[in-house]
XYZ file of N, CA and C in Angstrom:
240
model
N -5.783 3.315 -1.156
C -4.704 3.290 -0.192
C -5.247 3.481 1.222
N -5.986 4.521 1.371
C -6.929 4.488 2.638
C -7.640 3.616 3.180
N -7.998 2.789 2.455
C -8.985 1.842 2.619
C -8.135 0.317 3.018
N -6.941 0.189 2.571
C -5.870 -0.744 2.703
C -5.495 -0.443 3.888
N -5.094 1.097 4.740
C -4.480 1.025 5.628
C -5.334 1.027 6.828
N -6.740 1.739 6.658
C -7.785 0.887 7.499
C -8.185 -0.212 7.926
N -8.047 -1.241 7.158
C -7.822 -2.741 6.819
C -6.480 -2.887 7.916
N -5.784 -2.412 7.861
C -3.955 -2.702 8.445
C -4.338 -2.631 10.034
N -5.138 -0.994 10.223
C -5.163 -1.136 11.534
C -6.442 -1.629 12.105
N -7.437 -1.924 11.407
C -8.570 -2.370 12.471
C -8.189 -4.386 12.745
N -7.161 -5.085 11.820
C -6.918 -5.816 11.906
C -5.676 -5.773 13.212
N -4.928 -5.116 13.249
C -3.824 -5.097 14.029
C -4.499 -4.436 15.698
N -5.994 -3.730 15.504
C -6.588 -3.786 16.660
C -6.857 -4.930 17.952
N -7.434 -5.722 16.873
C -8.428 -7.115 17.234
C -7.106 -8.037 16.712
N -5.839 -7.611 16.899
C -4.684 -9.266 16.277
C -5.283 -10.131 17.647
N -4.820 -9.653 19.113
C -5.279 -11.261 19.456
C -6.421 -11.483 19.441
N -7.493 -11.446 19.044
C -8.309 -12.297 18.032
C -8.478 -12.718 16.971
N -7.375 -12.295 16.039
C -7.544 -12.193 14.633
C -6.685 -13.091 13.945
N -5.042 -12.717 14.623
C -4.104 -13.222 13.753
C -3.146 -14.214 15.184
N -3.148 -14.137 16.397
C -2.734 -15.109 17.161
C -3.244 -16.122 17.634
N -3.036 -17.299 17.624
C -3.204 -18.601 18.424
C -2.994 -18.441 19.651
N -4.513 -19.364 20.489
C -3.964 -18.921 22.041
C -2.791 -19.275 22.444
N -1.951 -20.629 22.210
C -1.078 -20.983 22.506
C 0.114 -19.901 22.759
N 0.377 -19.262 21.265
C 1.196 -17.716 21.117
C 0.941 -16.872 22.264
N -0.344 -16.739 22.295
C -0.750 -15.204 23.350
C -0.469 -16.143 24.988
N -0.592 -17.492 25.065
C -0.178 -17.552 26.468
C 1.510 -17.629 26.830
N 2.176 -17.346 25.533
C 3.542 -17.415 26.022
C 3.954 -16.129 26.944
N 5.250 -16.515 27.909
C 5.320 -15.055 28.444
C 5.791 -14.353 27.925
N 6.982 -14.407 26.931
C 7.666 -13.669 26.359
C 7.158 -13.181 25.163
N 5.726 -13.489 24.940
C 4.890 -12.653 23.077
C 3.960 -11.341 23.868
N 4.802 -10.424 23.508
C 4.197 -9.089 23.004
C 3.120 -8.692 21.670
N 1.426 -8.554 22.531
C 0.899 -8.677 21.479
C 0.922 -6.970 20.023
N 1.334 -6.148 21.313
C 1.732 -4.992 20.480
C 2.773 -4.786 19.680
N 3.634 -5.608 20.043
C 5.297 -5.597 19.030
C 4.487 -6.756 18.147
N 4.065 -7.700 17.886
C 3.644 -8.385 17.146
C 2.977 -8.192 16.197
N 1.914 -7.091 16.427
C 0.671 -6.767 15.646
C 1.360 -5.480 14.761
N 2.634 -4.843 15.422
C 3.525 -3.725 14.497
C 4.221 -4.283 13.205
N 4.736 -5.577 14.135
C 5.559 -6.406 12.984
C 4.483 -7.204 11.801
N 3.443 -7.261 11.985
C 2.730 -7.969 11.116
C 2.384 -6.437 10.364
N 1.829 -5.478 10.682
C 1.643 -4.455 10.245
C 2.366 -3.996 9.054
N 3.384 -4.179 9.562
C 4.121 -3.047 8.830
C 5.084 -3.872 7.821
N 4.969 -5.502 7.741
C 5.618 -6.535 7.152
C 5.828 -6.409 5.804
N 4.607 -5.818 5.327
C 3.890 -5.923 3.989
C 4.700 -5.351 2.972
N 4.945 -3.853 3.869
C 6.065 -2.876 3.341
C 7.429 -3.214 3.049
N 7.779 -4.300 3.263
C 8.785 -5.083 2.664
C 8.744 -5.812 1.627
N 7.846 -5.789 1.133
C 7.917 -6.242 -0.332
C 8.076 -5.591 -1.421
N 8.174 -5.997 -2.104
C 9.181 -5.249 -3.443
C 7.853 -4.687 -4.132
N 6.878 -5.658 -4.426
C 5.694 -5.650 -4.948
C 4.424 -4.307 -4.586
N 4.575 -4.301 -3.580
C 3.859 -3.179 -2.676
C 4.198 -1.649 -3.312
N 5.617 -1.942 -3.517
C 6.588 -0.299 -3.859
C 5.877 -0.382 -5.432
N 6.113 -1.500 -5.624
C 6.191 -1.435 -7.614
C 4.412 -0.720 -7.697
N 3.844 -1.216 -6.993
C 1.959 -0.783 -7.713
C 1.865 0.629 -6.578
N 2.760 0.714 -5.888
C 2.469 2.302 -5.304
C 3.039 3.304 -6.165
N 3.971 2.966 -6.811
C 4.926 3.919 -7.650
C 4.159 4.067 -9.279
N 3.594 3.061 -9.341
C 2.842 2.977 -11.002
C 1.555 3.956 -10.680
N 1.019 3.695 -9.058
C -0.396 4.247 -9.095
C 0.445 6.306 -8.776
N 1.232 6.660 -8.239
C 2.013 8.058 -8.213
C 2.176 7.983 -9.577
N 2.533 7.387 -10.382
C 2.940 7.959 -11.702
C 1.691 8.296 -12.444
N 0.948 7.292 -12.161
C -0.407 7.639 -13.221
C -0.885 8.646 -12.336
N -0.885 8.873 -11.121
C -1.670 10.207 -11.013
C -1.185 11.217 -11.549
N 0.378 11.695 -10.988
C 1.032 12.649 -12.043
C 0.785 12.912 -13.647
N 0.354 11.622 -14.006
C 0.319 11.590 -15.632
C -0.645 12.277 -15.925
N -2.469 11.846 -15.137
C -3.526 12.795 -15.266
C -3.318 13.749 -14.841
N -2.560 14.574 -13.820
C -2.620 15.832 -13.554
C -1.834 17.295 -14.401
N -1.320 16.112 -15.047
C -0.958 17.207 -15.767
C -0.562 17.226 -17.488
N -2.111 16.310 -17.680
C -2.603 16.222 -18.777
C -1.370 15.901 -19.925
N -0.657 14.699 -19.392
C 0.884 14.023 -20.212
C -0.367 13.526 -21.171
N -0.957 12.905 -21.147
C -1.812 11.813 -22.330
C -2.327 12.931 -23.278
N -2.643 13.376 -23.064
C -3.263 14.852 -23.854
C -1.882 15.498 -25.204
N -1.118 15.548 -24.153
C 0.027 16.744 -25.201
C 0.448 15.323 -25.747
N 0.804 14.256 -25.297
C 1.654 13.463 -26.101
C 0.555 12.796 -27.805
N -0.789 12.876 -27.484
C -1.636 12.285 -28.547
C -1.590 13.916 -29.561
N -1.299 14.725 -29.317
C -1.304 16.195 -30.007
C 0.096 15.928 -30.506
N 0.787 15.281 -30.112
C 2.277 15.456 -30.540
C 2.177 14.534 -31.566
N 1.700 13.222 -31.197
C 1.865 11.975 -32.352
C 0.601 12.372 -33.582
N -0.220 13.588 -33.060
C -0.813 13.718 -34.723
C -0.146 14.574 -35.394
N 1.262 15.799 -35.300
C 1.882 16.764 -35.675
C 2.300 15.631 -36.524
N 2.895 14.525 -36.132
C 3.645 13.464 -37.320
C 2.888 12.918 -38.284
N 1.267 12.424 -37.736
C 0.346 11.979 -38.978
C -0.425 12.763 -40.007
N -0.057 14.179 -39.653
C -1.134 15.385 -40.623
C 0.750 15.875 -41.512
C-alpha cells in the first residue's frame, strides 16, 4: 500500500511531464494542481480498489489473531 501511494505521488509530482500533453498545459483555464489531485485520487473510485483493500484488512485480521489456527483445531474436534 505504501509503495502504491508513493507511486501516486511521485507521479502526480512530475504530472506535467508525465501525464499532460503540452497542448493541455498551454490552455489557460488547466490547473496543473487540480488536475494531478483529480487523477490522484480517481483510482479511489473504483469499486475494485475497495474490494482488494478490504480482502487484504481481513486477511490481516485473520493472521493476527490466529482465526486459521482455532478454526483447523475446531474441524479436527469433528474428525477424532
Amino acid at each position: 500500500m505504501v509503495i502504491g501511494l508513493t507511486g501516486v505521488v511521485i507521479i502526480a509530482l512530475f504530472s506535467q511531464y508525465v501525464l499532460f500533453s503540452p497542448a493541455e498545459l498551454a490552455g489557460p483555464s488547466f490547473k496543473i494542481a487540480t488536475e494531478a489531485f483529480k487523477w490522484g485520487v480517481s483510482g479511489f473510485g473504483n469499486s475494485t480498489v475497495w474490494l482488494i483493500f478490504g480482502v487484504f484488512m481481513f486477511a490481516a485480521g485473520y493472521d493476527k489473531i490466529k482465526f486459521g489456527c482455532r478454526l483447523a483445531l475446531f474441524g479436527l474436534l469433528f474428525l477424532v
